[in-house]
Short mmCIF file of C-alpha atoms and ligand atoms in Angstrom, two decimals:
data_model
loop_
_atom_site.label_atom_id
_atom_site.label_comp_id
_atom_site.label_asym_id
_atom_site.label_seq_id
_atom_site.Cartn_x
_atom_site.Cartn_y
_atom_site.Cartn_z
CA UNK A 128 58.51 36.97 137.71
CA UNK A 129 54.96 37.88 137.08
CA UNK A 130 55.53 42.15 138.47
CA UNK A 131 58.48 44.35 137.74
CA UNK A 132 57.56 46.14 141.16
CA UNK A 133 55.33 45.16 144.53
CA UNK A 134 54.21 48.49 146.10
CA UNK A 135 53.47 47.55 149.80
CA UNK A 136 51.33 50.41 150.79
CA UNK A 137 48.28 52.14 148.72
CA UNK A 138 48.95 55.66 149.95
CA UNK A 139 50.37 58.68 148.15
CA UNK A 140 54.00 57.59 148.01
CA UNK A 141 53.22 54.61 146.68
CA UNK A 142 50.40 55.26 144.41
CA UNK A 143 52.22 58.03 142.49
CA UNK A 144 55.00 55.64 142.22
CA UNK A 145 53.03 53.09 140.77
CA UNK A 146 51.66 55.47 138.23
CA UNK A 147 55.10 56.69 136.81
CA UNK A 148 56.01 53.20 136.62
CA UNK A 149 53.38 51.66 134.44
CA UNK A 150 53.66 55.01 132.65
CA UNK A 151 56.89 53.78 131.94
CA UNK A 152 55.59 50.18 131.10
CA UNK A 153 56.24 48.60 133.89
CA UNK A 154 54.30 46.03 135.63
CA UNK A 155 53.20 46.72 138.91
CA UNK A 156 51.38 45.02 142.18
CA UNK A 157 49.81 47.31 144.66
CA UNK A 158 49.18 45.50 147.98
CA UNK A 159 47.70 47.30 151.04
CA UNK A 160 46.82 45.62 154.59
CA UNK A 161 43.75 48.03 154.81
CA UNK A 162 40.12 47.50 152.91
CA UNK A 163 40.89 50.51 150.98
CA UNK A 164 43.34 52.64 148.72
CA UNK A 165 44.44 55.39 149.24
CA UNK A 166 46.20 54.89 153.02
CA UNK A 167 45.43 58.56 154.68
CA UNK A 168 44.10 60.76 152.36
CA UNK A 169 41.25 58.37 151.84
CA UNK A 170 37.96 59.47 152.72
CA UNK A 171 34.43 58.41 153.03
CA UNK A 172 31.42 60.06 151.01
CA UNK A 173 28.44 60.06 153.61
CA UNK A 174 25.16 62.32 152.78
CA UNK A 175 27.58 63.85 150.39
CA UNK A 176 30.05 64.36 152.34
CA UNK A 177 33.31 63.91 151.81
CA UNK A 178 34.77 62.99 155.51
CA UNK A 179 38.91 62.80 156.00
CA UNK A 180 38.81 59.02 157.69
CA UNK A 181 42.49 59.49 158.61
CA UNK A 182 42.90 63.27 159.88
CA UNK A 183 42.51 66.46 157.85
CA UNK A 184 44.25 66.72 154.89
CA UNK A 185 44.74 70.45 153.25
CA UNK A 186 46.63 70.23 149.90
CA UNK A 187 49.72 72.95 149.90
CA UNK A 188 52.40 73.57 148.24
CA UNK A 189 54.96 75.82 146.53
CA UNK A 190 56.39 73.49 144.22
CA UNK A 191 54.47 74.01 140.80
CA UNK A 192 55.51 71.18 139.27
CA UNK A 193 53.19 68.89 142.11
CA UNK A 194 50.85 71.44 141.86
CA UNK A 195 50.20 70.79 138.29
CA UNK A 196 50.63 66.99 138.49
CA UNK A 197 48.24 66.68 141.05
CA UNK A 198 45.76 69.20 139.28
CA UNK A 199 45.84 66.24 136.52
CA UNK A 200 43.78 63.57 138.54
CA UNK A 201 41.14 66.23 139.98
CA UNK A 202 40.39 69.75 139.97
CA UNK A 203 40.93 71.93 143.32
CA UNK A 204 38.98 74.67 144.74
CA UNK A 205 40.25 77.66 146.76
CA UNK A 206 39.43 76.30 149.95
CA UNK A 207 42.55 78.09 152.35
CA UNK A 208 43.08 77.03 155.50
CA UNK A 209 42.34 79.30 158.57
CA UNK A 210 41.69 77.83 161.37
CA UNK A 211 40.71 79.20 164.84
CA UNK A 212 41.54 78.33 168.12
CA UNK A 213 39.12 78.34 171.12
CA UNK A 214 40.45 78.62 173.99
CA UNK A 215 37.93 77.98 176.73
CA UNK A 216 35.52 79.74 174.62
CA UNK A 217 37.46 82.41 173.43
CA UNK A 218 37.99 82.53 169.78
CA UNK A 219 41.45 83.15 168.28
CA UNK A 220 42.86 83.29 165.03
CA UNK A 221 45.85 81.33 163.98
CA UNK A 222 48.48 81.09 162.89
CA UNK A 223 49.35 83.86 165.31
CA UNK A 224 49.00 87.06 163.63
CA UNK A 225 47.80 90.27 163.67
CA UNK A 226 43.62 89.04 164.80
CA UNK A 227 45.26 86.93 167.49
CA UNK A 228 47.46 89.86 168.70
CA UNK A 229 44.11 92.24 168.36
CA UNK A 230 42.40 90.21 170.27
CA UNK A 231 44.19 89.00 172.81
CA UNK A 232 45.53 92.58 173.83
CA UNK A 233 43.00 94.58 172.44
CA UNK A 234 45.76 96.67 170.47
CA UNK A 235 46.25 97.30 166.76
CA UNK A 236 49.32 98.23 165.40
CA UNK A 237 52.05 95.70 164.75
CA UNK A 238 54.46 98.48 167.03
CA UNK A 239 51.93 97.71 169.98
CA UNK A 240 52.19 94.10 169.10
CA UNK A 241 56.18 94.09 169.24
CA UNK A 242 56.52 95.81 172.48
CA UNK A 243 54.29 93.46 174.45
CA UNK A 244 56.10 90.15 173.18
CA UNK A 245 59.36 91.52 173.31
CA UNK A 246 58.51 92.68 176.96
CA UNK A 247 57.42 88.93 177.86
CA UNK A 248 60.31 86.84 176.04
CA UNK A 249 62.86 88.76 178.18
CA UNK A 250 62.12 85.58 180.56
CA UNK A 251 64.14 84.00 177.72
CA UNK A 252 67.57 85.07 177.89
CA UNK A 253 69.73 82.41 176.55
CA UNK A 254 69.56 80.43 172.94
CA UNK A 255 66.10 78.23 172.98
CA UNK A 256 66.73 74.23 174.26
CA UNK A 257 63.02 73.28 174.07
CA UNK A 258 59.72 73.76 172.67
CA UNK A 259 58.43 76.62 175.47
CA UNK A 260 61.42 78.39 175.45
CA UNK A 261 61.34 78.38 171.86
CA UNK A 262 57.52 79.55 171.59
CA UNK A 263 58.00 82.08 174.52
CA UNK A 264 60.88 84.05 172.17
CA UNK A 265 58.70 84.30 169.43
CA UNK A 266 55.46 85.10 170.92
CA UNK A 267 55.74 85.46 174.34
CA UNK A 268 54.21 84.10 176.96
CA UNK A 269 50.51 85.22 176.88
CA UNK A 270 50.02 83.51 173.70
CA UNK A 271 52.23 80.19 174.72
CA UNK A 272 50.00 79.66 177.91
CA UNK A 273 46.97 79.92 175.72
CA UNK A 274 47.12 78.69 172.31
CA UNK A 275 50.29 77.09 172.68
CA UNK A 276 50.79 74.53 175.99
CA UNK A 277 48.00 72.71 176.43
CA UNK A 278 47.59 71.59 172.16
CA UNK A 279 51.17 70.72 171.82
CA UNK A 280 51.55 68.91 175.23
CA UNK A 281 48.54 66.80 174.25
CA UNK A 282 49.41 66.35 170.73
CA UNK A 283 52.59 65.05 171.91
CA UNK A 284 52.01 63.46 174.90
CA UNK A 285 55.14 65.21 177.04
CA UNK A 286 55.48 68.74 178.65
CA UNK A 287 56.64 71.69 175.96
CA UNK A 288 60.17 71.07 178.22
CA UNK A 289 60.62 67.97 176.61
CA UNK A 290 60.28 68.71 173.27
CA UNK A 291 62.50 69.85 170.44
CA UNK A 292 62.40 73.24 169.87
CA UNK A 293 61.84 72.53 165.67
CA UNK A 294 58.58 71.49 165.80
CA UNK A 295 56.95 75.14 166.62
CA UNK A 296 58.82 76.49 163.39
CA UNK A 297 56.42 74.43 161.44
CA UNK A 298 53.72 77.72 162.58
CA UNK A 299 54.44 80.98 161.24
CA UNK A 300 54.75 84.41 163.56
CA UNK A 301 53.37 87.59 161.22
CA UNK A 302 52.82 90.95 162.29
CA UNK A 303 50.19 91.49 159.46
CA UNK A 304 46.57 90.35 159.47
CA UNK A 305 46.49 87.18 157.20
CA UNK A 306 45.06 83.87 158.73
CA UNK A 307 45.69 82.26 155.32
CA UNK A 308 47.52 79.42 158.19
CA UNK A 309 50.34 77.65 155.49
CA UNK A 310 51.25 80.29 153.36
CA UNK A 311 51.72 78.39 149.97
CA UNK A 312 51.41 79.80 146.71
CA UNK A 313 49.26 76.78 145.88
CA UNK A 314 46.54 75.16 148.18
CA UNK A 315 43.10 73.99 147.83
CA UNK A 316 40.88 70.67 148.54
CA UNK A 317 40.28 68.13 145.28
CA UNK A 318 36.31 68.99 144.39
CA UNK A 319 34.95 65.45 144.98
CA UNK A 320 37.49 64.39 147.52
CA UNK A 321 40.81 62.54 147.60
CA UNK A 322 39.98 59.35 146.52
CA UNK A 323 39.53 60.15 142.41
CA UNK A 324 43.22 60.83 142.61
CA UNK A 325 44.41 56.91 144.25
CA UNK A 326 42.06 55.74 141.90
CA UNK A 327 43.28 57.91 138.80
CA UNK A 328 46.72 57.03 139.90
CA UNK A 329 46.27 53.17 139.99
CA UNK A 330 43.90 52.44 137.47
CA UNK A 331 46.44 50.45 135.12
CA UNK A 332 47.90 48.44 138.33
CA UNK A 333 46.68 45.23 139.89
CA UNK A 334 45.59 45.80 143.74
CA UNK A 335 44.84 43.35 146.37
CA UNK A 336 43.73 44.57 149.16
CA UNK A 337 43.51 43.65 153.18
CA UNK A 338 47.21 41.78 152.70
CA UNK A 339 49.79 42.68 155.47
CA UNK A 340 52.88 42.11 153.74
CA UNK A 341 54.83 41.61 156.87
CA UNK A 342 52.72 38.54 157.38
CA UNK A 343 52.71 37.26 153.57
CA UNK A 344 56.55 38.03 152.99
CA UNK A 345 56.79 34.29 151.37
CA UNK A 346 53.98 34.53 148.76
CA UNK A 347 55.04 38.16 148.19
CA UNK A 348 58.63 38.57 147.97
CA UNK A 349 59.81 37.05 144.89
CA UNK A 350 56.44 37.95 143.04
CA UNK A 351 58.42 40.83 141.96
CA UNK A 352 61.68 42.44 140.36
CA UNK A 353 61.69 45.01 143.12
CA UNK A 354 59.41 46.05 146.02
CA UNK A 355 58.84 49.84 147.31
CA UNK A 356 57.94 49.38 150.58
CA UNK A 357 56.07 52.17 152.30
CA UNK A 358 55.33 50.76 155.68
CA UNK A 359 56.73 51.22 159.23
CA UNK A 360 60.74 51.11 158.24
CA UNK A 361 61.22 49.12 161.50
CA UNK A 362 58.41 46.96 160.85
CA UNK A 363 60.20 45.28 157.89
CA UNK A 364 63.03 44.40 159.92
CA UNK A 365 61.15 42.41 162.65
CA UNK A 366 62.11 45.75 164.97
CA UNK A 367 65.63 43.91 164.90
CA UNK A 368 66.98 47.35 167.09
CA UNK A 369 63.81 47.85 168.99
CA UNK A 370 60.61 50.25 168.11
CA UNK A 371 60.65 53.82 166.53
CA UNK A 372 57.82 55.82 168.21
CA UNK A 373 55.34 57.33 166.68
CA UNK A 374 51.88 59.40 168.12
CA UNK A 375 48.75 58.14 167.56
CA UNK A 376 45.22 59.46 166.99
CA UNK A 377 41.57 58.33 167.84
CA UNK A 378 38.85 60.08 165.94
CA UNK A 379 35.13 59.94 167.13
CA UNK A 380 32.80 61.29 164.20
CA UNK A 381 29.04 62.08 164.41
CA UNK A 382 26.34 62.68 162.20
CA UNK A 383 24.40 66.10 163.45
CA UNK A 384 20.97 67.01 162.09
CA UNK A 385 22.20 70.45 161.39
CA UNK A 386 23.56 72.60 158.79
CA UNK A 387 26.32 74.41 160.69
CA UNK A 388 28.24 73.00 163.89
CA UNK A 389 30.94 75.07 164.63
CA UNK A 390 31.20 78.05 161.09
CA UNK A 391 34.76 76.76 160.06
CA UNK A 392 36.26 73.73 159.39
CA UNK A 393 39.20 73.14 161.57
CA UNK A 394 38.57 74.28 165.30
CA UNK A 395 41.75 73.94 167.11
CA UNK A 396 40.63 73.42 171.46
CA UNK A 397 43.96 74.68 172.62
CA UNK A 398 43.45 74.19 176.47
CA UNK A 399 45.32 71.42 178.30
CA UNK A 400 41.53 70.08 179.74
CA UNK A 401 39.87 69.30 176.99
CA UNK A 402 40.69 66.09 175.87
CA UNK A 403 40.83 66.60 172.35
CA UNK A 404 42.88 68.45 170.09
CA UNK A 405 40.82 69.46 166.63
CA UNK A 406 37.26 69.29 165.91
CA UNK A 407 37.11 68.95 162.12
CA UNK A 408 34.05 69.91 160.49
CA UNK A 409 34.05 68.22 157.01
CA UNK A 410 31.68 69.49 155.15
CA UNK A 411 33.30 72.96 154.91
CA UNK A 412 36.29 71.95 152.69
CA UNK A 413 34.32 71.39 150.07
CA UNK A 414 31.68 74.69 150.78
CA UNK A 415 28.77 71.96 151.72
CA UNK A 416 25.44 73.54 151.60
CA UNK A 417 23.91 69.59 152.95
CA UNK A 418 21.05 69.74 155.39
CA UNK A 419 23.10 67.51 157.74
CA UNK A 420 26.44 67.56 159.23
CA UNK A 421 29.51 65.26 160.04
CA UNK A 422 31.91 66.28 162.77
CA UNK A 423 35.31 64.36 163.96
CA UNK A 424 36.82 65.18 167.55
CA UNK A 425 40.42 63.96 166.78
CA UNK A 426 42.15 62.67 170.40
CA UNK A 427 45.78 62.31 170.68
CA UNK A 428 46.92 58.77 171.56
CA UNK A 429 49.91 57.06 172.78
CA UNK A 430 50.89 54.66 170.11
CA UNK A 431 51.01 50.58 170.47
CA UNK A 432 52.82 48.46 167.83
CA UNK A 433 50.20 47.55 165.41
CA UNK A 434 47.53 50.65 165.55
CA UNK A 435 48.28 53.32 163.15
CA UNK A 436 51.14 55.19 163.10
CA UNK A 437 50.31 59.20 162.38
CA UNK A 438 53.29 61.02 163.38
CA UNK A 439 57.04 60.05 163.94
CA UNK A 440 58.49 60.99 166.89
CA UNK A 441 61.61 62.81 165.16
CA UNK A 442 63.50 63.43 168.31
CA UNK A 443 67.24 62.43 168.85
CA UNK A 444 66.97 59.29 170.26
CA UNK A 445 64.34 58.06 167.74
CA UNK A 446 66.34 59.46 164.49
CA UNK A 447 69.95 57.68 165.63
CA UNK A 448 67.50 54.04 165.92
CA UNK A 449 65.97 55.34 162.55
CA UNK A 450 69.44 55.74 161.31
CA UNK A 451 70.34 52.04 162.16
CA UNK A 452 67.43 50.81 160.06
CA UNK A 453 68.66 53.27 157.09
CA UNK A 454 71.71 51.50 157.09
CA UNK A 455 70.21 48.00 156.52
CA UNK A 456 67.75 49.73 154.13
CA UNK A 457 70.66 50.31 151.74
CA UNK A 458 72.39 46.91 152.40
CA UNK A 459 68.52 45.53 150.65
CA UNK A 460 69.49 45.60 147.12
CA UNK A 461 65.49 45.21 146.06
CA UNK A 462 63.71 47.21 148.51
CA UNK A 463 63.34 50.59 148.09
CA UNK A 464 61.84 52.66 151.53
CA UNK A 465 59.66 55.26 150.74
CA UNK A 466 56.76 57.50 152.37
CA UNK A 467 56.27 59.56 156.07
CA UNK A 468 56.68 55.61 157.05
CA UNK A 469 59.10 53.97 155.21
CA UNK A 470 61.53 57.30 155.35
CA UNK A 471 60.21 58.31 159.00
CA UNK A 472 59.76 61.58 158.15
CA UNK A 473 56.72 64.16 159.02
CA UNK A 474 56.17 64.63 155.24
CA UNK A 475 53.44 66.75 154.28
CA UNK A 476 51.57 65.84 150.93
CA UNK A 477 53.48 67.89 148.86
CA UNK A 478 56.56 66.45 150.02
CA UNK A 479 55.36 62.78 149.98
CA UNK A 480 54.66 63.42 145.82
CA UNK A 481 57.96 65.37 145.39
CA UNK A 482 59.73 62.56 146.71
CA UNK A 483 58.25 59.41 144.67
CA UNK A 484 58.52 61.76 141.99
CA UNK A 485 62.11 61.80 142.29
CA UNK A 486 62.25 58.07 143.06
CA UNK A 487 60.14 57.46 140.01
CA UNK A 488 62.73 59.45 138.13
CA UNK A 489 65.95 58.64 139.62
CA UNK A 490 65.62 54.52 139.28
CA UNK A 491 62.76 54.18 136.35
N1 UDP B 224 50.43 74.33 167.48
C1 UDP B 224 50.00 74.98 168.62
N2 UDP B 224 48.73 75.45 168.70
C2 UDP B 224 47.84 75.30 167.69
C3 UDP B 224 48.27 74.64 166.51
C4 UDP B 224 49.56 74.15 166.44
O1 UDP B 224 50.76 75.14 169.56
O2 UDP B 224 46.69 75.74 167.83
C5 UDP B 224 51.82 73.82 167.41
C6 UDP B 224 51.97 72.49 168.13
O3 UDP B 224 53.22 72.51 168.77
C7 UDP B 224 51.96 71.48 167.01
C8 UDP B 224 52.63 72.23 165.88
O4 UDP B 224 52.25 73.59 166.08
O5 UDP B 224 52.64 70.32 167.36
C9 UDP B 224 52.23 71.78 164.49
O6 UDP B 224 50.83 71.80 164.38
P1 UDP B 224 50.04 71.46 163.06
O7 UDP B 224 48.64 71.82 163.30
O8 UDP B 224 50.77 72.07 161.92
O9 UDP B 224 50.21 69.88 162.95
P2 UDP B 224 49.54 68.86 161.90
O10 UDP B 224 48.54 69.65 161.10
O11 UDP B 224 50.65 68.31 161.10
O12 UDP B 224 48.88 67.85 162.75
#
């Protein structure tokens, strides 16, 4: 066999891999069905501009140890994320904090704060079973009708009823005045963008590109010892159990003949009418001083077999199907699933490293 390991899928997961591997002399293959590396985090330099092709990615972690490996393929500024949310028009800081309370109540002590949610989440009396109920006991309700409804219902697709209660954890409640939004010890944007880093990472592999493994299988299956695969988990197995879902997004970029659109880079429109959910303004990760500007609306979509998949839909009935897959996953003695694909997990960056890391380490 000509490769020790086929990597189906050019993205983080599976270009770290790759690295550690042929660090560790092995041979490997990198295929990918798109006309690029990098799956996600890639981006595309335009007036020098570095613009996030797949969504807005914001490097954070805690863990030192993938702070400092990914330090080693490009150097980070101190870009922190704060975004804002406007809600028609009005202009709130997240996550919610001190400014937003400020601001929406026109108060300023954390005591003031305190008394007004706890006086609205007395409509919640009983443990949380959904998303509202969960938001409305930690912030109450003023703040759940405005910054909270109308982005999550249209991020999601379904009314804040139908959701699990988990997925609001992911935003942090403080009664201090930080917008610094995810609160790791480590965060920044890679000076020169993200694609340095696939390209560091995969410089000593082969790479084909535009090959969809699913529809090569018989040239590419036995080309190797073992294959990571970091595609749709599902996908590999024809969707023998049926479909996981997933949420998908549209993005609609434009080129403005300004300097500054919007002051910040991440706008969050938090009001159940306006169709989309972020307006990402790229130039500001990086501190662009261009005379031009590119800006991306990002529009949640319903997902269709065969567009990208962004987020797993991690609710019950979705993780006991993803469970069924799992088990023929370990039954495949040369297949290895990895990635927020292959695993079906809402992995941050961070996360996504940590965990080929660990592969790398467990099986190399
Ligand atoms: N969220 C919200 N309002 C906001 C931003 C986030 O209600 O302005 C909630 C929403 O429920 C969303 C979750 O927080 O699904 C996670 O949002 P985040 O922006 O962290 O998602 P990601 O960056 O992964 O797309």
């Amino acid at each position: 066999m000509k490769y020790d390991y086929l990597i189906v899928g050019s993205g983080l997961f599976g270009s770290v891999f790759a690295y550690e591997a042929v660090k560790r002399g092995k041979k490997c293959l990198v295929i990918d069905k798109r006309n690029h590396i990098g799956g996600n985090v890639y981006c595309e330099n335009k007036d020098g501009i570095n613009i996030h092709k797949y969504g807005a990615h914001i490097f954070h972690t805690n863990n030192k140890e993938v702070w400092e490996y990914v330090n080693q393929f490009a150097e980070f500024n101190n870009y922190i994320n704060s975004p804002v949310a406007n809600y028609h028009g009005e202009i709130y800081n997240l996550p919610f904090n001190m400014n937003t309370f400020s601001k929406m109540w026109n108060i300023s002590t954390p005591q003031q704060a305190k008394a007004i949610i706890d006086e609205q989440r007395k409509v919640i009396t009983d443990e949380p079973k959904n998303l509202e109920e969960q938001a409305i006991s930690l912030v109450g309700t003023d703040i759940y009708k405005k910054l909270i409804k109308g982005y999550t219902e249209k991020q999601w697709g379904r009314d804040c009823k139908d959701l699990p209660a988990f997925i609001i954890k992911r935003l942090p409640v403080r009664y201090i005045y930080d917008n610094n939004y995810f609160n790791a010890r480590y965060q920044g944007i890679p000076i020169g963008g993200y694609n340095q880093i696939i390209e560091k990472l995969l410089a000593e592999c082969d790479v084909e590109l535009n090959v969809d493994f699913i529809k090569r299988r018989s040239k590419y299956n036995d080309i190797a010892k073992k294959i990571i695969f970091t595609g749709a988990i599902d996908s590999y197995f024809d969707y023998e159990f049926g479909q996981l879902e997933y949420r998908g997004l549209r993005f609609e970029t434009e080129k403005l003949a300004q300097e500054n659109y919007q002051g910040i880079a991440v706008m969050n429109f938090t009001a159940g009418d306006v169709p989309y959910t972020r307006v990402i303004e790229h130039k500001h990760f990086e501190f662009g001083t261009q005379p031009v500007t590119y800006v991306t609306k990002e529009y949640p979509a319903d997902w269709q077999p065969g567009e990208e998949a962004y987020y797993p839909v991690n609710d019950e009935k979705n993780q006991k199907l993803y469970q069924k897959y799992l088990e023929l996953a370990q039954q495949e003695k040369n297949v290895i699933f990895g990635g927020r694909l292959g695993e079906y997990k809402y992995y941050d960056m961070d996360k996504t490293i940590e965990s080929a890391l660990n592969l790398a380490e467990n099986i190399l």
